[in-house]
Amino acid sequence: MSATLDTTSLLADRINALEESSTLAMAKNARELAAQGHKVINLSIGEPDFKTPAHICEAAKKAIDEGYHGYTPVAGYPDLRKAIADKFKRDNNLNWKPENIVVSTGAKHSLANVLQVLVNPGDEVIIFSPYWVSYSEMVKLAEGVSVVLDGPFENDFKVTPEQFEAAITDRTKVVMYASPNNPTGSVYTEQELRGIAEVVARHEHIFVLADEIYEYINFTPEGHFSIGSVPEIADRVITVNGMAKGFAMTGWRIGYIGAAKWIADGVEKLQGQVTSGTSSIAQKAAVEALLGTMEPTYEMAKAYERRRDLVVKLLKEVPGFRTNVPQGAFYAFPDISYYYGKSDGQTMINNSDDFAMWLLRTTFVSTVAGSGFGAPNCLRISTAASDEALTEAIQRIKDAVATLK
Ligand SMILES: Cc1ncc(COP(=O)(O)O)c(C=O)c1O
């Protein structure tokens, strides 16, 4: 092909319309600077810094030794679907049978599948914002229209039932949110979710896509609440979860849904044509994760809570930052807009992208701009790092912002 060829025009429109994932882009920048020898502290990635617990790894080794090497059923091994159905009952008060479960290649895959299965061109998908970067792009791929509702800082970044109801139209098909939330760490309480559920109950054409991937990293005394446990709307809630965060299994790629059978069947049909069943070995490991001891999961959650306390304390000491207190997940999400319009003499900071890039270049601390999460005034800082790294990073940030005038 000629070197001057405009390859963009050769790509399908659906790909040209997609944004690149801002989290992955920042992680790439950080890796490049580290390769040049800089002492980069990478707080941009949404990944546990723990290893997968040993008993789960043992189950994977056993699966290899026992010959689980072949294709798997499209919706997942029967024992894993049963373990997930049991987990939904045990932890979430959801009454799904194995036939309601579909296992996929990560929760990201599960979310994308459900949107492909439910959304027709032009259908509206209400997204509670701040939201995980991929939601709006997945909606685009399904030819839907994102309707982004802002949860304000003052309400701990959460959307109210009134706000939600006001955004509903005849074209609304799905409402989606994550709790605990990435990027804010906010947790919708049972009362708040019951309020949302009441609205859904009044609008029979709406489905809820509840992303519960951070379920086990929840610091509230009340713990996690699943909106799918509200009986009036249970058959219209698709609960998404996975192994990545709570079990430190990001690379194993296991996500799953619990949903009404016709939706699960739709996802299975799609998956049957696109990816087939996910990894045999990872599925066997997931069975052990769900049925075996939860002790390592609880220990990791305690560590994240301790780091949350540390990071919030340190961020509150950074002049100009406004920081909420995350109730779950492993992110802090300070409002940094005080510095917009300021400069260190060389670089003018006009928005969160400028800020994140300037921070990386001047301090080698890698974070992610809030813009990709629907929150242009904020900066996402992952707390999945050691106390030393977090303390050092925030000191570097504090020193750097002192140069902005
Ligand atoms: C809110 C949210 N949902 C889903 C995912 C995807 O999880 P998985 O690694 O299982 O695809 C992530 C990962 O960062 C996330 O933050």
PDB file of C-alpha atoms and ligand atoms in Angstrom, residues 46 105-109 111 132 135 178 180-182 211 213-214 240-245 249-250 253-255 331 380, ligand 1:
ATOM      1  CA  GLY A  46      -7.513   0.228  37.370  1.00  0.00           C
ATOM      2  CA  THR A 105     -14.344 -12.785  28.675  1.00  0.00           C
ATOM      3  CA  GLY A 106     -14.386 -10.159  31.438  1.00  0.00           C
ATOM      4  CA  ALA A 107     -17.135  -7.884  32.744  1.00  0.00           C
ATOM      5  CA  LYS A 108     -16.300  -5.458  29.940  1.00  0.00           C
ATOM      6  CA  HIS A 109     -17.321  -8.132  27.460  1.00  0.00           C
ATOM      7  CA  LEU A 111     -21.508  -5.181  29.400  1.00  0.00           C
ATOM      8  CA  TRP A 132     -16.413   4.206  33.417  1.00  0.00           C
ATOM      9  CA  TYR A 135     -19.756   2.808  28.690  1.00  0.00           C
ATOM     10  CA  ALA A 178     -21.562   1.096  38.486  1.00  0.00           C
ATOM     11  CA  PRO A 180     -19.143   0.942  43.847  1.00  0.00           C
ATOM     12  CA  ASN A 181     -18.148   3.350  41.144  1.00  0.00           C
ATOM     13  CA  ASN A 182     -15.158   3.771  38.919  1.00  0.00           C
ATOM     14  CA  ASP A 211     -22.285  -3.090  37.019  1.00  0.00           C
ATOM     15  CA  ILE A 213     -17.647  -5.463  39.515  1.00  0.00           C
ATOM     16  CA  TYR A 214     -16.373  -3.639  42.655  1.00  0.00           C
ATOM     17  CA  VAL A 240     -22.922  -7.756  35.707  1.00  0.00           C
ATOM     18  CA  ASN A 241     -20.003  -8.905  37.797  1.00  0.00           C
ATOM     19  CA  GLY A 242     -16.661 -10.621  37.356  1.00  0.00           C
ATOM     20  CA  MET A 243     -13.519 -11.906  38.953  1.00  0.00           C
ATOM     21  CA  ALA A 244     -11.127  -9.068  38.092  1.00  0.00           C
ATOM     22  CA  LYS A 245     -11.291  -6.699  41.037  1.00  0.00           C
ATOM     23  CA  MET A 249      -7.867 -11.764  38.559  1.00  0.00           C
ATOM     24  CA  THR A 250      -7.754  -9.049  35.893  1.00  0.00           C
ATOM     25  CA  ARG A 253     -10.757 -12.518  31.921  1.00  0.00           C
ATOM     26  CA  ILE A 254     -13.902 -13.850  33.532  1.00  0.00           C
ATOM     27  CA  GLY A 255     -17.060 -11.748  33.684  1.00  0.00           C
ATOM     28  CA  TYR A 331      -9.763   5.331  43.237  1.00  0.00           C
ATOM     29  CA  ARG A 380      -8.603   9.917  38.780  1.00  0.00           C
TER      30      ARG A 380
HETATM   31  C1  LIG B   1     -16.717  -0.117  36.349  1.00  0.00           C
HETATM   32  C2  LIG B   1     -16.016  -1.217  35.629  1.00  0.00           C
HETATM   33  N1  LIG B   1     -16.756  -2.143  35.000  1.00  0.00           N
HETATM   34  C3  LIG B   1     -16.172  -3.162  34.329  1.00  0.00           C
HETATM   35  C4  LIG B   1     -14.798  -3.276  34.279  1.00  0.00           C
HETATM   36  C5  LIG B   1     -14.211  -4.406  33.457  1.00  0.00           C
HETATM   37  O1  LIG B   1     -13.824  -5.477  34.183  1.00  0.00           O
HETATM   38  P1  LIG B   1     -13.150  -6.747  33.465  1.00  0.00           P
HETATM   39  O2  LIG B   1     -11.691  -6.620  33.706  1.00  0.00           O
HETATM   40  O3  LIG B   1     -13.769  -7.925  34.139  1.00  0.00           O
HETATM   41  O4  LIG B   1     -13.487  -6.702  32.020  1.00  0.00           O
HETATM   42  C6  LIG B   1     -13.995  -2.338  34.907  1.00  0.00           C
HETATM   43  C7  LIG B   1     -12.516  -2.421  34.802  1.00  0.00           C
HETATM   44  O5  LIG B   1     -11.784  -1.486  35.025  1.00  0.00           O
HETATM   45  C8  LIG B   1     -14.612  -1.284  35.612  1.00  0.00           C
HETATM   46  O6  LIG B   1     -13.889  -0.353  36.239  1.00  0.00           O
END
